[in-house]
Short mmCIF file of C-alpha atoms and ligand atoms in Angstrom, two decimals:
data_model
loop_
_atom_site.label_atom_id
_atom_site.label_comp_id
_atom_site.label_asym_id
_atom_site.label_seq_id
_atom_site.Cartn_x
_atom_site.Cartn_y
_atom_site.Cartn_z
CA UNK A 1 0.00 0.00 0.00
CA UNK A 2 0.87 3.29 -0.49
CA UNK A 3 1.04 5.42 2.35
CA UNK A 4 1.41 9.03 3.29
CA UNK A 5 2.42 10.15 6.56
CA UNK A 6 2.43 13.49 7.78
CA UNK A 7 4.70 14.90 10.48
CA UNK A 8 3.62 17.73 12.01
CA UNK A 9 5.64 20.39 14.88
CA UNK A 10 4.91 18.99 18.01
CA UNK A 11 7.28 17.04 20.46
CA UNK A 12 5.70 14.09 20.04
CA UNK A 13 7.21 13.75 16.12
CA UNK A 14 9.80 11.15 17.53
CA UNK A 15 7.20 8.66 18.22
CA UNK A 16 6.39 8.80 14.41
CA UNK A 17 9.29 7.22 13.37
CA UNK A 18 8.26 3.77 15.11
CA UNK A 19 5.44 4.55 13.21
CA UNK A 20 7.08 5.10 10.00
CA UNK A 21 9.63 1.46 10.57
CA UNK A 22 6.31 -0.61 11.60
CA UNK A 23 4.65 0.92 8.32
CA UNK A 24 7.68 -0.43 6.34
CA UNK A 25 8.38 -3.34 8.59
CA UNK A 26 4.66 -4.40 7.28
CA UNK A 27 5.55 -3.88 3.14
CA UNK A 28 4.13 -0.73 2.90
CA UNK A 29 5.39 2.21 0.49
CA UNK A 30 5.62 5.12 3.02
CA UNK A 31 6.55 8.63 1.72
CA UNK A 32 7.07 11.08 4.70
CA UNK A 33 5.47 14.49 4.21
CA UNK A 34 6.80 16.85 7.09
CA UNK A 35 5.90 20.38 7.83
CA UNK A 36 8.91 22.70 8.01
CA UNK A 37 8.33 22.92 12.07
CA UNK A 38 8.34 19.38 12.26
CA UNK A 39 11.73 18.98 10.92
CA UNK A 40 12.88 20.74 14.31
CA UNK A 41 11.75 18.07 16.09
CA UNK A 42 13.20 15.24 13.91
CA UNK A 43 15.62 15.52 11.44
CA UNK A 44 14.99 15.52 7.65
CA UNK A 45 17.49 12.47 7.04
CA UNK A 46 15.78 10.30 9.68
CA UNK A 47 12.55 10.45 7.97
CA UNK A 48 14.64 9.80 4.27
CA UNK A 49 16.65 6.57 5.77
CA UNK A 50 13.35 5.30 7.82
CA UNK A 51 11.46 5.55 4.79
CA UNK A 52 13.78 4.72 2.19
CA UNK A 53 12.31 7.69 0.48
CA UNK A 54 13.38 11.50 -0.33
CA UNK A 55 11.30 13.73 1.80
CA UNK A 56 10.56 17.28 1.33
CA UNK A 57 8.42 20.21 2.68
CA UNK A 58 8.35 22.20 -0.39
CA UNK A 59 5.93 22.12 -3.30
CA UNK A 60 8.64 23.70 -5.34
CA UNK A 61 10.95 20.48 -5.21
CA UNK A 62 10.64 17.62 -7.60
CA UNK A 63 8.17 19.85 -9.81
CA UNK A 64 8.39 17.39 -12.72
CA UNK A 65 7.03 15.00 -11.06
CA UNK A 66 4.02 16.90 -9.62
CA UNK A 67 4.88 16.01 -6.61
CA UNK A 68 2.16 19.17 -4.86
CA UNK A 69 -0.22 16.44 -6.23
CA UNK A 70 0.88 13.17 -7.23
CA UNK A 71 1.73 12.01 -3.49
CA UNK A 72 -1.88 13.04 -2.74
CA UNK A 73 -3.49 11.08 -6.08
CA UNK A 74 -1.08 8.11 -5.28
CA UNK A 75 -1.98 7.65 -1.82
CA UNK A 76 -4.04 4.48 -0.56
CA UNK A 77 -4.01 6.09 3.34
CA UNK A 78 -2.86 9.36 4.67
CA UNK A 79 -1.82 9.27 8.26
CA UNK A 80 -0.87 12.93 10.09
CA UNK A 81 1.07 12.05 13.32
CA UNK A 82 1.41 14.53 15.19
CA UNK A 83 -1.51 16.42 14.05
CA UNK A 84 -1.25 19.87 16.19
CA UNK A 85 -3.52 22.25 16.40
CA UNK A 86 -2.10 24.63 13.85
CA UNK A 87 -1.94 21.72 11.36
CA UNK A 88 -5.48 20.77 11.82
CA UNK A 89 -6.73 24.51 11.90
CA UNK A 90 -5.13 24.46 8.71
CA UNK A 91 -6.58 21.18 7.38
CA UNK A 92 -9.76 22.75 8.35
CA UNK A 93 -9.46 25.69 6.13
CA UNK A 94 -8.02 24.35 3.55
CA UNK A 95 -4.72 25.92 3.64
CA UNK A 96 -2.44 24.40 1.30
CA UNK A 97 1.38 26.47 1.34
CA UNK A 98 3.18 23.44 1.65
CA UNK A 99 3.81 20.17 0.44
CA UNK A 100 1.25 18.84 3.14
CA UNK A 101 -1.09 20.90 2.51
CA UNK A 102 -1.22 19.96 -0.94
CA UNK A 103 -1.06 16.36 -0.40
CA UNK A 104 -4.05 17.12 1.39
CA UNK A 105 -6.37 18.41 -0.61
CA UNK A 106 -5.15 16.20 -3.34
CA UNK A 107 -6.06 13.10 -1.90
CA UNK A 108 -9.44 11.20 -2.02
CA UNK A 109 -7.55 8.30 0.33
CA UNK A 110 -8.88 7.92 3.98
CA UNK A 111 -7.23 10.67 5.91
CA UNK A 112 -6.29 9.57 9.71
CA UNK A 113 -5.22 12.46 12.27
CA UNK A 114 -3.72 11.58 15.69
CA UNK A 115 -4.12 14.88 17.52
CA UNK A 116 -1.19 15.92 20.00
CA UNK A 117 -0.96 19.26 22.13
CA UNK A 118 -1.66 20.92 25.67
CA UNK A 119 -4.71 19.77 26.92
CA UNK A 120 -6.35 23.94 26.83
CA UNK A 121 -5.78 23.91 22.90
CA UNK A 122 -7.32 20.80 22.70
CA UNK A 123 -10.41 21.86 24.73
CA UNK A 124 -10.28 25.46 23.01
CA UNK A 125 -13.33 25.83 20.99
CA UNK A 126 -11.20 27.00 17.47
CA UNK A 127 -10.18 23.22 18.01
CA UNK A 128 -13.34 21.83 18.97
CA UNK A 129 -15.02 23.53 16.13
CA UNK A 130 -11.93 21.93 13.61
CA UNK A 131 -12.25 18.58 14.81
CA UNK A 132 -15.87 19.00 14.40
CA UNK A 133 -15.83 20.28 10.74
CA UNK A 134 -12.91 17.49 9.75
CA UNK A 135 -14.78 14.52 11.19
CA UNK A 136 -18.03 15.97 9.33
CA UNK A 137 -16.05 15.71 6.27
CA UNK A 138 -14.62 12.10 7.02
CA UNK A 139 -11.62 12.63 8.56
CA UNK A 140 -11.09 9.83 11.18
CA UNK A 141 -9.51 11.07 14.22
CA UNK A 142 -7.47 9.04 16.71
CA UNK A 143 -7.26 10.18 19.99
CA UNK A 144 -5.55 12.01 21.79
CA UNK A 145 -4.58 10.45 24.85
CA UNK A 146 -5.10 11.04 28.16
CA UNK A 147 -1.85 11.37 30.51
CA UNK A 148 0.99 13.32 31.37
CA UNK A 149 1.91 16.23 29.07
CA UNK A 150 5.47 17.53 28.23
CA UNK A 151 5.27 20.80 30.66
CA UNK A 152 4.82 18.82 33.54
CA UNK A 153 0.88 18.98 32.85
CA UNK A 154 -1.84 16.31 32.71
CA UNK A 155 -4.95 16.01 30.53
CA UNK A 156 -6.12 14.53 26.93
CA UNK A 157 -3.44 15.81 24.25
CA UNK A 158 -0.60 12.97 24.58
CA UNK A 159 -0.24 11.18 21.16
CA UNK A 160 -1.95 7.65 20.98
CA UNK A 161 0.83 5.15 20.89
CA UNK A 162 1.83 4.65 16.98
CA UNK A 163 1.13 1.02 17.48
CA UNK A 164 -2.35 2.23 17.86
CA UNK A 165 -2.11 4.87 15.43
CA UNK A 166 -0.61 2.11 12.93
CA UNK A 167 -3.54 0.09 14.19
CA UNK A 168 -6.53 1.69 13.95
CA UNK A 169 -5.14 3.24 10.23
CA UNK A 170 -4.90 -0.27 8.58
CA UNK A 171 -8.18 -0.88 9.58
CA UNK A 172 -9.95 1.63 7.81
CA UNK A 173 -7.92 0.53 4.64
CA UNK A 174 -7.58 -3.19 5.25
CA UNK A 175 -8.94 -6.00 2.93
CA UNK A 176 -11.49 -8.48 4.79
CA UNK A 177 -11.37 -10.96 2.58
CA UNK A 178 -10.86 -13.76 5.46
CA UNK A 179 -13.66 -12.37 7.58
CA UNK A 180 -16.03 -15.38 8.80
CA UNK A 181 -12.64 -17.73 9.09
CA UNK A 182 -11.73 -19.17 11.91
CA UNK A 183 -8.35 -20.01 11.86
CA UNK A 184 -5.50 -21.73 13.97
CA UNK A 185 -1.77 -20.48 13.32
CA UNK A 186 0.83 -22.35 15.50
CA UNK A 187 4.23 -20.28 16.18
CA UNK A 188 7.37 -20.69 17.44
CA UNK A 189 9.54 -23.26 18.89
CA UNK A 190 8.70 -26.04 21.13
CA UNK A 191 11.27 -27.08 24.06
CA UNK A 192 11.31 -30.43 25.10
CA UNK A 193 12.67 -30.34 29.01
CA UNK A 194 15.96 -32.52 29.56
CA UNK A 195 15.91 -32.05 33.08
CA UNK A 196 14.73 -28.85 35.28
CA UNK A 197 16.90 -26.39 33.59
CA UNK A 198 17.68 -27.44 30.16
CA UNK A 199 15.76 -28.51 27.01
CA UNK A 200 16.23 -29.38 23.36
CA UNK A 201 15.21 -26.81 21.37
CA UNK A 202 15.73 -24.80 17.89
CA UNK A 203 16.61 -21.64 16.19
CA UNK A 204 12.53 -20.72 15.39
CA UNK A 205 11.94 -17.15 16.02
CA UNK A 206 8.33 -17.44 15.95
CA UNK A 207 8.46 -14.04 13.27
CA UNK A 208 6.47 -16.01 10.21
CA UNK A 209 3.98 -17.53 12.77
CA UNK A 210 2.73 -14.00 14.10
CA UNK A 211 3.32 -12.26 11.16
CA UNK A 212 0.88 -15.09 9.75
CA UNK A 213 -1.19 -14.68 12.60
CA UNK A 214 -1.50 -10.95 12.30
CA UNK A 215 -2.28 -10.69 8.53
CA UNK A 216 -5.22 -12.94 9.17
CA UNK A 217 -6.42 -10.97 11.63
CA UNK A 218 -6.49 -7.57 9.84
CA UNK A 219 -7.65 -9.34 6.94
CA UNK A 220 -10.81 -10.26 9.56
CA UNK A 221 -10.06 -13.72 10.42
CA UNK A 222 -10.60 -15.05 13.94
CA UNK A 223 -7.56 -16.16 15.20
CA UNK A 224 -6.26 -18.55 17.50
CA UNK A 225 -2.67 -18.14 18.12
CA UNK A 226 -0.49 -21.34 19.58
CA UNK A 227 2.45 -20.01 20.59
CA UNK A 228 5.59 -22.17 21.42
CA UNK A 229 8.72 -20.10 22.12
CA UNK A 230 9.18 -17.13 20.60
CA UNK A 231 11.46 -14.15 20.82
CA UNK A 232 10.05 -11.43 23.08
CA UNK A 233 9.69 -9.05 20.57
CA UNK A 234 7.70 -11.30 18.47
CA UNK A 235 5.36 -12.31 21.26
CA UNK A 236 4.50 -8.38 22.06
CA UNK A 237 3.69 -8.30 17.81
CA UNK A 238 0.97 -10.95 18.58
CA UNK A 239 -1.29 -8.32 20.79
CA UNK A 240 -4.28 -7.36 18.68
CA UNK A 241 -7.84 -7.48 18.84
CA UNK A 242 -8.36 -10.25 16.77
CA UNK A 243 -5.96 -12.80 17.77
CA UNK A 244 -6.39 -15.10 21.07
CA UNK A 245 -2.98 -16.30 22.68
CA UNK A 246 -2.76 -19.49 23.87
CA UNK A 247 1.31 -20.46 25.10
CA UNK A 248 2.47 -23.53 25.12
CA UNK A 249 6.08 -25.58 25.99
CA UNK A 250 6.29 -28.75 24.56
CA UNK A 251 5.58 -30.61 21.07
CA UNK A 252 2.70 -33.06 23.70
CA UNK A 253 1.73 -29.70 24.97
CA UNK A 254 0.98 -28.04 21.23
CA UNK A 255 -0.34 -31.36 20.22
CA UNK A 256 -3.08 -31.05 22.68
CA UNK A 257 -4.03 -27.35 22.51
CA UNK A 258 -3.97 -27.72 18.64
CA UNK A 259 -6.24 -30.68 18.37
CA UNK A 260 -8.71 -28.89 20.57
CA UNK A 261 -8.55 -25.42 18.76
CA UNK A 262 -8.41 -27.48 14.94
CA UNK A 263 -11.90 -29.27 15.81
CA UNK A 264 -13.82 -25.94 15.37
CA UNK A 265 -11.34 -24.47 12.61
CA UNK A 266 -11.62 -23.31 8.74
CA UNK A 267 -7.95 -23.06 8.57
CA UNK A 268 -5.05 -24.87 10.74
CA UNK A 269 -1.42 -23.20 9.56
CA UNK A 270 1.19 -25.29 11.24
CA UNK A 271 3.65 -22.57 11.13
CA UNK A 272 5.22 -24.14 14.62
CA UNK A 273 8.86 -25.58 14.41
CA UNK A 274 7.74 -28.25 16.30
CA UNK A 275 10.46 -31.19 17.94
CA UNK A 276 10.73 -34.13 15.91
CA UNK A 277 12.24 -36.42 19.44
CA UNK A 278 11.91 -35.68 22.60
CA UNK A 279 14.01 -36.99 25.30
CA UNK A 280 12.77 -40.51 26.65
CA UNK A 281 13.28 -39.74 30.51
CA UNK A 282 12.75 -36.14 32.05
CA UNK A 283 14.94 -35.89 34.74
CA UNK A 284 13.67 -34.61 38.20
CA UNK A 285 16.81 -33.36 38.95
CA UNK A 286 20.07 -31.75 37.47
CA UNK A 287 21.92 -33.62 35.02
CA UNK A 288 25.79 -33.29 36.51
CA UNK A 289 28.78 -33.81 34.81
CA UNK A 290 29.52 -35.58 37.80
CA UNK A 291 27.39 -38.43 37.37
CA UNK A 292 27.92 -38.48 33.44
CA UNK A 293 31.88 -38.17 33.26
CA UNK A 294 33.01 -37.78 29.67
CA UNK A 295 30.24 -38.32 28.06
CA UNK A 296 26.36 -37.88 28.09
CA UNK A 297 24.14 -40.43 25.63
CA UNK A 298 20.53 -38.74 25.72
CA UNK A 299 17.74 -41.33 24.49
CA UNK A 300 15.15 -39.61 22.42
CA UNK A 301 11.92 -40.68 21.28
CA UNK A 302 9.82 -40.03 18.57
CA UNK A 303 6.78 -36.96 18.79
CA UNK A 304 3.67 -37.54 17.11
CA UNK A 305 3.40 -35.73 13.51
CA UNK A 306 0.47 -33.05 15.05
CA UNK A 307 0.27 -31.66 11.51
CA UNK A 308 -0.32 -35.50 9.91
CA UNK A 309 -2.83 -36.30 12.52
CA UNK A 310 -4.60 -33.06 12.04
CA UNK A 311 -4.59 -34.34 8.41
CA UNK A 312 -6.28 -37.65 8.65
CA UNK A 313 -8.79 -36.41 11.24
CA UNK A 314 -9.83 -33.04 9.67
CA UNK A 315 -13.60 -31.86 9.09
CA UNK A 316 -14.91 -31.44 6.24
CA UNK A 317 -13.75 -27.84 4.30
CA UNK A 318 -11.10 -27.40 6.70
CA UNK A 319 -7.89 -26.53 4.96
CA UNK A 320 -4.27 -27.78 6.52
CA UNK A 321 -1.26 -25.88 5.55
CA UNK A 322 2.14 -27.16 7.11
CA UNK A 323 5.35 -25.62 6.98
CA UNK A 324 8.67 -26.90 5.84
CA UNK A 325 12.17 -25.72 6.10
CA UNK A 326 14.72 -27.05 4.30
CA UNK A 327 18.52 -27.13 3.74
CA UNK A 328 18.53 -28.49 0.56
CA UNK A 329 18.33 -25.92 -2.95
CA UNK A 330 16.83 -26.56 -6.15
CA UNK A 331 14.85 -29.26 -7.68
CA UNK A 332 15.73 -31.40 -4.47
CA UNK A 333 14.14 -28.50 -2.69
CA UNK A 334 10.79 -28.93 -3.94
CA UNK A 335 11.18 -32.51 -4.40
CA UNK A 336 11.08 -32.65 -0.56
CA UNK A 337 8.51 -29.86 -0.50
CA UNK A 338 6.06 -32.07 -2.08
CA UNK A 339 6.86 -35.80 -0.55
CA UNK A 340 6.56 -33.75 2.60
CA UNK A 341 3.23 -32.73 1.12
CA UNK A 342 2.02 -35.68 0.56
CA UNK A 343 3.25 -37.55 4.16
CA UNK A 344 1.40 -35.50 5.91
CA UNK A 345 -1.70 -35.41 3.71
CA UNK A 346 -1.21 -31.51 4.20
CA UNK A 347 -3.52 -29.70 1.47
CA UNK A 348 -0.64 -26.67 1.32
CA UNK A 349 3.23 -26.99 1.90
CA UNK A 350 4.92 -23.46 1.93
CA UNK A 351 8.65 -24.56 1.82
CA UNK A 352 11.30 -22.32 2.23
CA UNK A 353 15.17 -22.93 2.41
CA UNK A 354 16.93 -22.27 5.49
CA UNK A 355 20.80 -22.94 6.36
CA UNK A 356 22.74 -20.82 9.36
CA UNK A 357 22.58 -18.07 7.42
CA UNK A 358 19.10 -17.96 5.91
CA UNK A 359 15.15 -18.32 7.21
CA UNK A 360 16.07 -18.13 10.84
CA UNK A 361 15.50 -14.83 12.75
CA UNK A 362 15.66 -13.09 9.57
CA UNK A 363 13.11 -10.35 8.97
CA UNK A 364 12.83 -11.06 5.29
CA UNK A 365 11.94 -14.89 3.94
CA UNK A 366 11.33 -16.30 0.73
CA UNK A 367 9.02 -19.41 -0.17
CA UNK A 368 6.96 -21.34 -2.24
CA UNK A 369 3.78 -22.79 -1.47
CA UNK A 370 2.99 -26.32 -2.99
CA UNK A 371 -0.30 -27.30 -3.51
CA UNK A 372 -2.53 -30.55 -5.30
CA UNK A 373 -0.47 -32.39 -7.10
CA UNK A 374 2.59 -30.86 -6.10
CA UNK A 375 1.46 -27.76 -7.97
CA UNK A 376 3.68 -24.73 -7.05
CA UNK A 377 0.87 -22.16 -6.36
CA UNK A 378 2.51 -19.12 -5.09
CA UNK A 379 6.07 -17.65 -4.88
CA UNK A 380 6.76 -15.11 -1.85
CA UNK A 381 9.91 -13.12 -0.98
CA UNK A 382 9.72 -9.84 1.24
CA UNK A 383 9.46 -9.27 4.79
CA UNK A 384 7.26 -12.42 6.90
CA UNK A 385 4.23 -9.80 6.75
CA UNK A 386 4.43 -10.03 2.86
CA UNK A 387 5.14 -13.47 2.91
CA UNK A 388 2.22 -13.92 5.00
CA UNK A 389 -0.45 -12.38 2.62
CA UNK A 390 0.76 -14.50 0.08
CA UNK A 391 0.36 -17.67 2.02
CA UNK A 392 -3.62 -16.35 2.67
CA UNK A 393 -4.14 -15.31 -0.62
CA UNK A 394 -3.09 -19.19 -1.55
CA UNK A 395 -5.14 -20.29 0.87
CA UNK A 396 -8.65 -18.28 -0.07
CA UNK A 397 -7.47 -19.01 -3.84
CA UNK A 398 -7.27 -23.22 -3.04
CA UNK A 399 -10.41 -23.55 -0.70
O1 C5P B 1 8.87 -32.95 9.07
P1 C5P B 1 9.08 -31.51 9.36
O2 C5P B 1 9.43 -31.24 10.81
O3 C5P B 1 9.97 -30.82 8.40
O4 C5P B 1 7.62 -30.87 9.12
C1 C5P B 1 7.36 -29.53 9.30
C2 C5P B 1 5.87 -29.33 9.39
O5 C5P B 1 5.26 -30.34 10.18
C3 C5P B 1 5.50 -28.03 10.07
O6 C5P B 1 4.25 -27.60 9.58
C4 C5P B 1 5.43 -28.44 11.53
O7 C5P B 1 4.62 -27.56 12.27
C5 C5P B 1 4.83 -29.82 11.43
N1 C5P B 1 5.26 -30.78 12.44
C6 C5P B 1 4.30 -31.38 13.24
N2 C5P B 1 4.66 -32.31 14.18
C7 C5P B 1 5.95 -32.67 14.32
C8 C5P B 1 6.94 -32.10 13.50
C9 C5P B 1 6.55 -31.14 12.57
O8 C5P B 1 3.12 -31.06 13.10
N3 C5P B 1 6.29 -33.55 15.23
#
């Protein structure tokens, strides 16, 4: 999507730079439009190397391009964060002497304003009356918060977390082409305890799982999320309205959750990096070097395949997608891809290679997702949101 974001002069413009990276971080085109005051809260060349694009204030740069219009026309959603009063007095009347300005007027896009500023501007009436006139006119207005202000103050006026911002924008914009799906997406990696303080366990960020999780629910799904181990980073990505959070340890542990969750399911994505073995014996105390002198032989014994018993036991409709990653390249690549496909009696495979280099803990993934007959349905390389619209779209296009 194509997105404009608008910076305007108010302290809070920092915060619109995590706004800006989880606009990008999600495969978005994001052109920052700043007002000249803004810039003297944040720096022209963060905006440029956040957004990977130039930015300007000036209608009078980049004139071949039309640029007083063409970001306006191009947009899909306009987001103005901070929106201070000035800016929004402005919007109000129309006042286009710079670039967002302009963009403004130009644009028949949704238009989202997150309000920031001292609580008395906010309850002046000149503001009142502007919010008034731009939600009349469809302008959807988030927030402001209510909290501590920068001069020491309290009151509403503190800019919603971008998060939010980033949330509540998408919406208005987002495709609901899952909506009336429930769905199961497994993430993460499972831990199988060797004794009280270790385990056997893998490299599986849990990124694709969420990111899988996520896309379904902004695309309306209702989502059940599994989650194994995952980085702490990737667990806080999981909050959102749509998505319940179930945590689990161990492969037995998923097994059971995911049966229960699958019975009621449209769609079960196995995204999990689940343990093949798990050790035989659990011990109830330490393991010592003591007692093992030189050498430690752990006996391991085989999980169940949860995705192949999903498989054989699956209600009518429902669709099973498992996951595979792979060391090898090439034709061998896919020629596992699809005898994988076919052991588990999985209706999708997405594949992707992985090595110590590649897949794991990487923001960015590539893969292919096999389908009936080994077909290769989709190809996907981008970050794991991108990847993770293309594994739905295969999914709506094979069921
Ligand atoms: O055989 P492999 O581990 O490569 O298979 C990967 C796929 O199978 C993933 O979808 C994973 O979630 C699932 N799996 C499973 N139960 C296991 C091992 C893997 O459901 N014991």
């Amino acid at each position: 999507m194509f997105v404009v974001v608008g910076v305007t002069g108010g302290i809070a413009a920092y915060k619109t730079v995590h706004l800006v990276r989880r606009l990008i971080g999600e495969g978005h085109e994001v052109h920052v439009v700043p007002t000249a005051d803004a810039l003297r809260f944040v720096g022209l060349p963060t905006w440029e190397a956040i957004s990977r694009n130039p930015v300007t204030t000036s209608v009078h740069d980049d004139v071949a391009t039309v640029r007083h219009v063409s970001l306006g026309q191009r947009a899909d959603l306009v987001i103005v964060a901070p929106a201070t009063a000035n800016t929004l007095a402005r919007m109000a009347a129309g006042i286009a002497d710079d670039l967002l300005g302009t963009t403004l007027l130009a644009t028949t896009a949704p238009v989202v304003v997150a309000p920031a500023m001292h609580a008395e501007m906010w309850r002046h009436p000149a503001t009142v009356a502007n919010i008034e006139t731009l939600r009349a006119r469809g302008v959807h207005v988030v927030g402001p918060a209510d909290g501590p202000l920068t001069g020491g103050d309290s009151g509403p006026g503190r800019l919603v977390e971008p998060d939010d911002i980033a949330d509540a924008a998408l919406a208005l914009v987002a495709r609901r082409d899952l909506a009336g799906l429930r769905v199961v997406v497994t993430a993460g990696g499972t831990r199988e305890p060797l004794d009280p303080v270790r385990f056997l366990g893998n490299r599986s960020s849990g990124r694709q799982g969420v990111a899988l999780a996520r896309a379904a629910a902004d695309r309306g799904a209702e989502v059940t999320l599994i989650v194994a181990h995952v980085d702490a980073d990737v667990r806080a990505d999981a909050a959102h309205t749509g998505i319940a959070l179930s945590a689990v340890g161990t492969a037995l542990e998923l097994q059971e959750r995911v049966t229960d969750a699958a019975a009621t399911a449209d769609v079960v994505v196995m995204a999990a990096a689940v343990a093949d073995y798990r050790p035989a014996e659990v011990a109830t105390s330490k393991l010592t070097k003591e007692a093992n002198a030189g050498r430690l032989v752990l006996e391991l014994v085989e999980n169940p395949d949860i995705v192949a018993g999903l498989a054989a036991a699956r209600p009518a409709g429902q669709t099973i997608v498992a996951f595979a990653a792979e060391t090898a390249t090439g034709d061998e690549l896919l020629a596992r891809a699809r005898r994988k496909r076919e052991r588990k009696g999985a209706d999708l495979l997405v594949v992707n290679e992985v090595g110590w280099e590649r897949g794991f803990e990487q923001v960015e993934n590539e893969v292919r997702v096999i389908g009936e007959g080994g077909a290769v349905l989709a190809a996907a390389t981008g970050t794991k949101r991108q990847v993770a619209d293309a594994v739905w779209d295969a999914v709506l296009a094979s069921r």
